[in-house]
XYZ file of N, CA and C in Angstrom:
501
model
N 0.797 -1.225 0.028
C -0.017 0.013 -0.030
C 0.877 1.330 0.046
N 2.036 1.206 0.754
C 2.790 2.500 0.871
C 3.433 2.813 -0.550
N 3.825 1.710 -1.236
C 4.287 1.845 -2.625
C 3.371 2.622 -3.491
N 2.148 2.441 -3.329
C 1.071 3.030 -4.106
C 1.104 4.579 -3.888
N 1.239 4.907 -2.463
C 1.339 6.360 -2.225
C 2.688 6.919 -2.804
N 3.769 6.199 -2.691
C 4.949 6.730 -3.226
C 4.854 6.942 -4.769
N 4.226 6.018 -5.415
C 3.927 6.136 -6.942
C 2.997 7.492 -7.163
N 2.032 7.544 -6.495
C 1.144 8.689 -6.560
C 1.929 10.008 -6.306
N 2.611 9.971 -5.407
C 3.521 11.280 -5.020
C 4.442 11.481 -6.180
N 5.068 10.513 -6.631
C 5.887 10.748 -7.783
C 5.190 11.227 -9.062
N 4.076 10.657 -9.317
C 3.132 11.172 -10.451
C 2.849 12.585 -10.378
N 2.435 12.976 -9.178
C 1.989 14.391 -8.938
C 3.267 15.274 -9.078
N 4.335 14.838 -8.551
C 5.675 15.674 -8.639
C 6.064 15.753 -10.076
N 5.894 14.738 -10.883
C 6.145 14.834 -12.304
C 5.350 15.863 -12.982
N 4.056 15.861 -12.717
C 3.163 16.817 -13.433
C 3.571 18.220 -12.891
N 3.885 18.350 -11.625
C 4.313 19.703 -11.140
C 5.600 20.106 -11.723
N 6.547 19.163 -11.932
C 7.855 19.575 -12.654
C 7.553 20.100 -14.091
N 6.642 19.593 -14.682
C 6.312 20.104 -16.054
C 5.701 21.505 -15.930
N 4.892 21.715 -14.996
C 4.223 23.100 -14.792
C 5.345 24.057 -14.309
N 6.294 23.565 -13.514
C 7.377 24.494 -13.094
C 8.192 24.989 -14.361
N 8.373 23.999 -15.244
C 9.037 24.428 -16.418
C 8.473 25.456 -17.225
N 7.041 25.362 -17.176
C 6.265 26.424 -17.935
C 6.503 27.741 -17.268
N 6.551 27.705 -15.987
C 6.578 29.083 -15.220
C 8.025 29.521 -15.511
N 9.036 28.689 -15.362
C 10.422 29.067 -15.536
C 10.748 29.719 -17.011
N 9.988 29.014 -17.896
C 10.140 29.584 -19.408
C 9.423 30.876 -19.561
N 8.365 31.143 -18.741
C 7.645 32.384 -18.708
C 8.513 33.491 -18.156
N 9.160 33.080 -17.194
C 10.122 34.029 -16.425
C 11.174 34.355 -17.298
N 11.748 33.370 -18.034
C 12.859 33.488 -18.900
C 12.646 34.373 -19.989
N 11.368 34.288 -20.536
C 10.980 35.052 -21.726
C 10.550 36.611 -21.320
N 9.692 36.710 -20.169
C 9.215 37.876 -19.817
C 9.940 38.673 -18.648
N 10.871 38.061 -18.022
C 11.477 38.526 -16.871
C 10.765 38.303 -15.686
N 11.354 38.702 -14.463
C 10.729 38.338 -13.209
C 9.345 38.986 -13.034
N 9.062 39.971 -13.699
C 7.716 40.435 -13.566
C 6.661 39.481 -13.952
N 7.042 38.490 -14.671
C 6.059 37.400 -15.137
C 5.335 36.845 -13.950
N 6.100 36.785 -12.769
C 5.407 36.159 -11.519
C 4.097 36.861 -11.156
N 3.868 38.052 -11.749
C 2.663 38.744 -11.519
C 1.534 38.556 -12.603
N 1.874 37.856 -13.677
C 0.958 37.540 -14.715
C -0.098 36.586 -14.282
N -1.307 36.805 -14.696
C -2.411 35.983 -14.180
C -2.096 34.521 -14.400
N -1.641 34.138 -15.604
C -1.483 32.676 -15.955
C -0.229 32.115 -15.052
N 0.587 32.892 -14.881
C 1.737 32.353 -13.932
C 1.168 32.087 -12.543
N 0.373 33.152 -11.948
C -0.174 33.016 -10.668
C -1.085 31.774 -10.550
N -1.894 31.577 -11.596
C -2.900 30.452 -11.604
C -1.965 29.105 -11.510
N -1.011 29.102 -12.372
C -0.145 27.891 -12.411
C 0.630 27.712 -11.019
N 0.993 28.748 -10.367
C 1.726 28.714 -9.120
C 0.725 28.227 -8.062
N -0.523 28.704 -8.073
C -1.616 28.227 -7.135
C -1.844 26.790 -7.321
N -1.840 26.370 -8.629
C -2.139 24.823 -8.905
C -0.970 24.073 -8.357
N 0.162 24.549 -8.590
C 1.419 23.897 -7.948
C 1.293 23.683 -6.479
N 0.856 24.768 -5.842
C 0.743 24.752 -4.348
C -0.251 23.642 -3.872
N -1.389 23.681 -4.630
C -2.422 22.601 -4.259
C -1.846 21.211 -4.574
N -1.112 21.014 -5.683
C -0.506 19.892 -6.073
C 0.575 19.466 -4.975
N 1.204 20.499 -4.381
C 2.172 20.323 -3.309
C 1.490 19.593 -2.065
N 0.338 20.060 -1.822
C -0.348 19.461 -0.690
C -0.699 17.913 -1.028
N -1.082 17.645 -2.169
C -1.429 16.227 -2.573
C -0.253 15.454 -2.480
N 0.894 15.910 -3.060
C 2.193 15.153 -3.064
C 2.694 14.985 -1.567
N 2.595 16.000 -0.900
C 2.952 15.928 0.604
C 2.125 14.818 1.278
N 0.860 14.842 1.100
C 0.074 13.735 1.835
C 0.450 12.429 1.248
N 0.672 12.269 0.007
C 0.977 10.988 -0.515
C 2.378 10.506 -0.018
N 3.326 11.290 -0.019
C 4.623 10.924 0.609
C 4.590 10.704 2.122
N 3.820 11.406 2.840
C 3.731 11.146 4.279
C 3.081 9.836 4.480
N 2.122 9.482 3.701
C 1.504 8.108 3.802
C 2.397 7.053 3.330
N 3.399 7.218 2.545
C 4.265 6.345 1.976
C 5.226 5.935 3.028
N 5.882 4.732 3.029
C 6.846 4.373 4.080
C 8.145 4.891 3.774
N 8.295 6.119 4.137
C 9.626 6.864 3.938
C 10.612 6.637 5.010
N 11.884 6.677 4.622
C 12.889 6.653 5.695
C 13.084 8.112 6.290
N 13.317 8.193 7.585
C 13.495 9.537 8.266
C 12.202 10.318 7.977
N 11.072 9.737 8.077
C 9.795 10.315 7.778
C 9.444 11.765 8.379
N 10.107 11.903 9.437
C 9.955 13.267 10.183
C 10.491 14.373 9.310
N 11.490 14.173 8.437
C 12.038 15.190 7.632
C 10.903 15.703 6.668
N 10.256 14.672 5.949
C 9.146 15.025 5.197
C 7.947 15.681 5.741
N 7.643 15.022 6.937
C 6.560 15.543 7.732
C 6.653 16.915 8.101
N 7.751 17.371 8.760
C 7.922 18.690 9.244
C 8.413 19.649 8.305
N 9.556 19.396 7.603
C 10.041 20.380 6.583
C 9.029 20.546 5.493
N 8.279 19.517 5.022
C 7.284 19.609 3.896
C 6.214 20.553 4.296
N 5.570 20.347 5.542
C 4.560 21.198 5.902
C 4.976 22.613 6.123
N 6.229 22.909 6.560
C 6.838 24.189 6.681
C 6.968 24.878 5.354
N 7.405 24.089 4.325
C 7.666 24.662 2.887
C 6.134 25.043 2.489
N 5.212 24.239 2.662
C 3.809 24.554 2.152
C 3.356 25.866 2.930
N 3.679 26.074 4.209
C 3.135 27.228 4.873
C 3.920 28.493 4.240
N 5.171 28.307 4.075
C 6.030 29.539 3.735
C 5.630 29.870 2.161
N 5.451 28.876 1.426
C 5.033 29.176 -0.018
C 3.577 29.718 -0.058
N 2.801 29.203 0.723
C 1.424 29.893 0.778
C 1.490 31.451 1.204
N 2.287 31.757 2.104
C 2.508 33.164 2.383
C 2.948 33.889 1.240
N 4.024 33.273 0.547
C 4.578 33.919 -0.678
C 3.496 34.104 -1.773
N 2.635 33.036 -1.976
C 1.757 33.166 -2.988
C 0.669 34.190 -2.702
N 0.291 34.258 -1.482
C -0.587 35.349 -1.111
C -0.042 36.752 -1.398
N 1.152 37.007 -1.131
C 1.865 38.256 -1.379
C 2.059 38.471 -2.856
N 2.390 37.371 -3.596
C 2.424 37.589 -5.094
C 1.197 37.968 -5.703
N 0.107 37.320 -5.124
C -1.282 37.605 -5.634
C -1.628 39.087 -5.441
N -1.058 39.615 -4.353
C -1.242 41.046 -3.948
C -0.277 41.977 -4.678
N 0.525 41.309 -5.694
C 1.571 41.991 -6.446
C 2.688 42.672 -5.640
N 3.160 41.900 -4.535
C 4.362 42.144 -3.813
C 5.443 41.162 -4.118
N 6.576 41.897 -4.372
C 7.720 40.941 -4.782
C 8.202 40.093 -3.665
N 8.183 40.608 -2.391
C 8.446 39.655 -1.198
C 7.832 38.407 -1.342
N 6.682 38.249 -1.988
C 6.095 36.893 -2.182
C 7.025 36.005 -2.989
N 7.727 36.439 -3.976
C 8.686 35.611 -4.800
C 9.806 35.112 -3.957
N 10.306 36.015 -3.095
C 11.330 35.682 -2.185
C 10.923 34.635 -1.144
N 9.660 34.758 -0.518
C 9.291 33.753 0.308
C 9.060 32.375 -0.336
N 8.600 32.403 -1.626
C 8.411 31.139 -2.326
C 9.810 30.600 -2.547
N 10.812 31.321 -2.829
C 12.234 30.763 -2.907
C 12.630 30.149 -1.599
N 12.392 30.758 -0.505
C 12.716 30.338 0.860
C 11.949 28.960 1.098
N 10.632 28.943 0.789
C 9.862 27.785 0.953
C 10.481 26.463 0.191
N 10.943 26.838 -1.100
C 11.408 25.758 -1.873
C 12.749 25.244 -1.322
N 13.481 26.104 -0.575
C 14.686 25.605 -0.012
C 14.507 24.562 1.067
N 13.220 24.502 1.608
C 12.877 23.399 2.535
C 12.652 22.025 1.847
N 12.366 22.095 0.568
C 11.978 20.886 -0.100
C 13.025 19.899 -0.251
N 14.332 20.236 -0.543
C 15.301 19.191 -0.560
C 15.540 18.574 0.874
N 15.350 19.383 1.902
C 15.432 18.893 3.246
C 14.403 17.740 3.454
N 13.123 18.091 3.036
C 12.051 17.131 3.101
C 12.272 15.926 2.243
N 12.833 16.326 1.096
C 13.098 15.312 0.081
C 14.180 14.236 0.410
N 15.010 14.448 1.396
C 16.036 13.518 1.802
C 15.360 12.157 2.137
N 14.150 12.265 2.895
C 13.466 11.007 3.355
C 12.919 10.237 2.129
N 12.456 10.947 1.059
C 12.016 10.430 -0.183
C 13.221 9.818 -0.863
N 14.221 10.531 -0.984
C 15.522 10.075 -1.638
C 15.973 8.770 -1.174
N 16.010 8.724 0.057
C 16.514 7.423 0.787
C 15.592 6.191 0.482
N 14.343 6.471 0.366
C 13.397 5.392 -0.005
C 13.470 5.012 -1.495
N 13.659 6.028 -2.320
C 13.756 5.786 -3.742
C 14.933 5.057 -4.122
N 16.046 5.096 -3.444
C 17.239 4.363 -3.523
C 17.020 2.848 -3.485
N 16.012 2.367 -2.739
C 15.587 0.976 -2.692
C 15.055 0.540 -3.980
N 14.527 1.405 -4.903
C 13.886 0.944 -6.032
C 14.743 1.106 -7.322
N 15.405 2.249 -7.402
C 16.286 2.519 -8.637
C 17.223 3.655 -8.238
N 18.514 3.206 -7.898
C 19.528 4.170 -7.404
C 19.739 5.179 -8.435
N 20.139 4.842 -9.671
C 20.550 5.911 -10.576
C 19.382 6.920 -10.784
N 18.083 6.507 -10.934
C 17.098 7.524 -11.100
C 16.923 8.230 -9.830
N 17.011 7.671 -8.646
C 16.942 8.418 -7.429
C 17.881 9.545 -7.266
N 19.167 9.185 -7.658
C 20.204 10.182 -7.796
C 19.880 11.232 -8.752
N 19.382 11.022 -9.813
C 18.992 12.048 -10.858
C 17.995 12.894 -10.341
N 16.885 12.224 -9.819
C 15.813 13.162 -9.326
C 16.163 14.027 -8.122
N 16.858 13.365 -7.181
C 17.233 14.176 -5.916
C 18.184 15.281 -6.289
N 19.285 15.029 -7.066
C 20.326 16.018 -7.312
C 19.892 17.024 -8.272
N 18.818 16.549 -9.215
C 18.143 17.577 -10.089
C 17.362 18.594 -9.192
N 16.658 18.245 -8.125
C 15.876 18.956 -7.276
C 16.747 19.924 -6.483
N 17.937 19.440 -6.172
C 18.885 20.313 -5.381
C 19.381 21.435 -6.374
N 19.742 21.022 -7.572
C 20.181 22.041 -8.514
C 19.073 23.135 -8.867
N 17.846 22.576 -9.072
C 16.703 23.410 -9.209
C 16.612 24.441 -8.035
N 16.730 24.053 -6.758
C 16.590 24.793 -5.711
C 17.704 25.786 -5.528
N 18.922 25.356 -5.714
C 20.026 26.321 -5.646
C 19.922 27.418 -6.653
N 19.415 27.155 -7.754
C 19.268 28.166 -8.855
C 18.132 29.171 -8.666
N 17.223 28.889 -7.740
C 16.030 29.763 -7.506
C 16.379 31.119 -7.212
N 17.343 31.387 -6.293
C 17.621 32.787 -6.034
C 18.122 33.621 -7.165
N 18.752 32.868 -8.042
C 19.287 33.511 -9.165
C 18.139 33.984 -10.242
N 16.940 33.366 -10.092
C 15.840 33.859 -10.880
C 15.571 35.310 -10.505
N 15.709 35.643 -9.288
C 15.426 36.964 -8.785
C 16.248 37.978 -9.486
N 17.501 37.551 -9.928
C 18.344 38.456 -10.669
C 18.522 38.118 -12.145
N 17.546 37.585 -12.665
C 17.289 37.304 -14.050
C 18.211 36.152 -14.620
N 18.451 35.071 -13.957
C 19.054 33.884 -14.469
C 18.227 32.612 -14.059
N 17.518 32.209 -15.124
C 16.568 31.037 -14.859
C 17.355 29.769 -15.214
N 18.441 29.828 -15.890
C 19.016 28.695 -16.474
C 19.336 27.535 -15.480
N 19.891 27.828 -14.371
C 20.162 26.733 -13.483
C 19.106 26.018 -12.945
N 18.071 26.831 -12.439
C 16.737 26.196 -12.033
C 16.081 25.392 -13.164
N 16.171 25.832 -14.389
C 15.539 25.217 -15.440
C 16.178 23.905 -15.674
N 17.564 23.908 -15.717
C 18.281 22.584 -15.976
C 17.984 21.670 -14.821
N 18.008 22.315 -13.621
C 17.728 21.363 -12.424
C 16.270 20.684 -12.583
N 15.331 21.486 -12.926
C 13.952 20.964 -12.965
C 13.908 19.881 -14.065
N 14.600 20.112 -15.256
C 14.690 19.120 -16.269
C 15.276 17.851 -15.746
N 16.394 18.019 -15.124
C 17.076 16.729 -14.525
C 16.131 16.015 -13.564
N 15.513 16.832 -12.757
C 14.604 16.198 -11.718
C 13.454 15.553 -12.428
N 12.820 16.150 -13.420
C 11.775 15.488 -14.216
C 12.148 14.259 -14.879
N 13.312 14.309 -15.510
C 13.797 12.969 -16.072
C 13.973 11.935 -14.972
N 14.551 12.228 -13.888
C 14.608 11.128 -12.818
C 13.281 10.696 -12.410
N 12.242 11.563 -12.308
C 10.817 11.108 -11.963
C 10.300 10.175 -13.203
N 10.494 10.597 -14.450
C 9.991 9.791 -15.488
C 10.717 8.433 -15.404
N 11.914 8.252 -15.210
C 12.482 6.954 -15.144
C 12.008 6.236 -13.954
N 11.833 6.787 -12.731
C 11.366 6.123 -11.514
C 9.902 5.671 -11.922
N 9.121 6.436 -12.516
C 7.655 5.993 -12.754
C 7.696 4.956 -13.825
N 8.490 5.001 -14.887
C 8.458 3.997 -15.969
C 9.036 2.702 -15.562
N 10.007 2.706 -14.651
C 10.636 1.428 -14.095
C 9.850 0.879 -13.033
N 8.744 1.520 -12.568
C 8.028 1.131 -11.378
C 7.212 -0.154 -11.715
């Protein structure tokens, strides 16, 4: 049963990865002010809701060091929610809070990473380190460099595709 939740969380995360690529491309094309565009805000709110679904799925899965996912994950959701509210009010502080919230995700993701190693080590490495690269690149988006996050998200997405297909 817990493998089913793991698979569901990975599927949600894969869809989120594709949506994140869309947002990053929008920012790459239109600049950081794209975070205030209606379509970007709608996608970001969708991502947040999907984040709740992925979080619940992963918490229900048999993860190693489950407390990391449980506590860092919920904190990431709270911080990004505050950021989204501020972005919706057209305040740039919202983007900075979202970046901060995303920095909690690799911490939460350690528990997922350790579990995924049991299924497919190469794909787990690709997924986790892609997520780390994505996260490390996020602050650079605020100064007009989306490339590192874009590459990290692509790597992470490839890792998820491999994990799902090999499942």
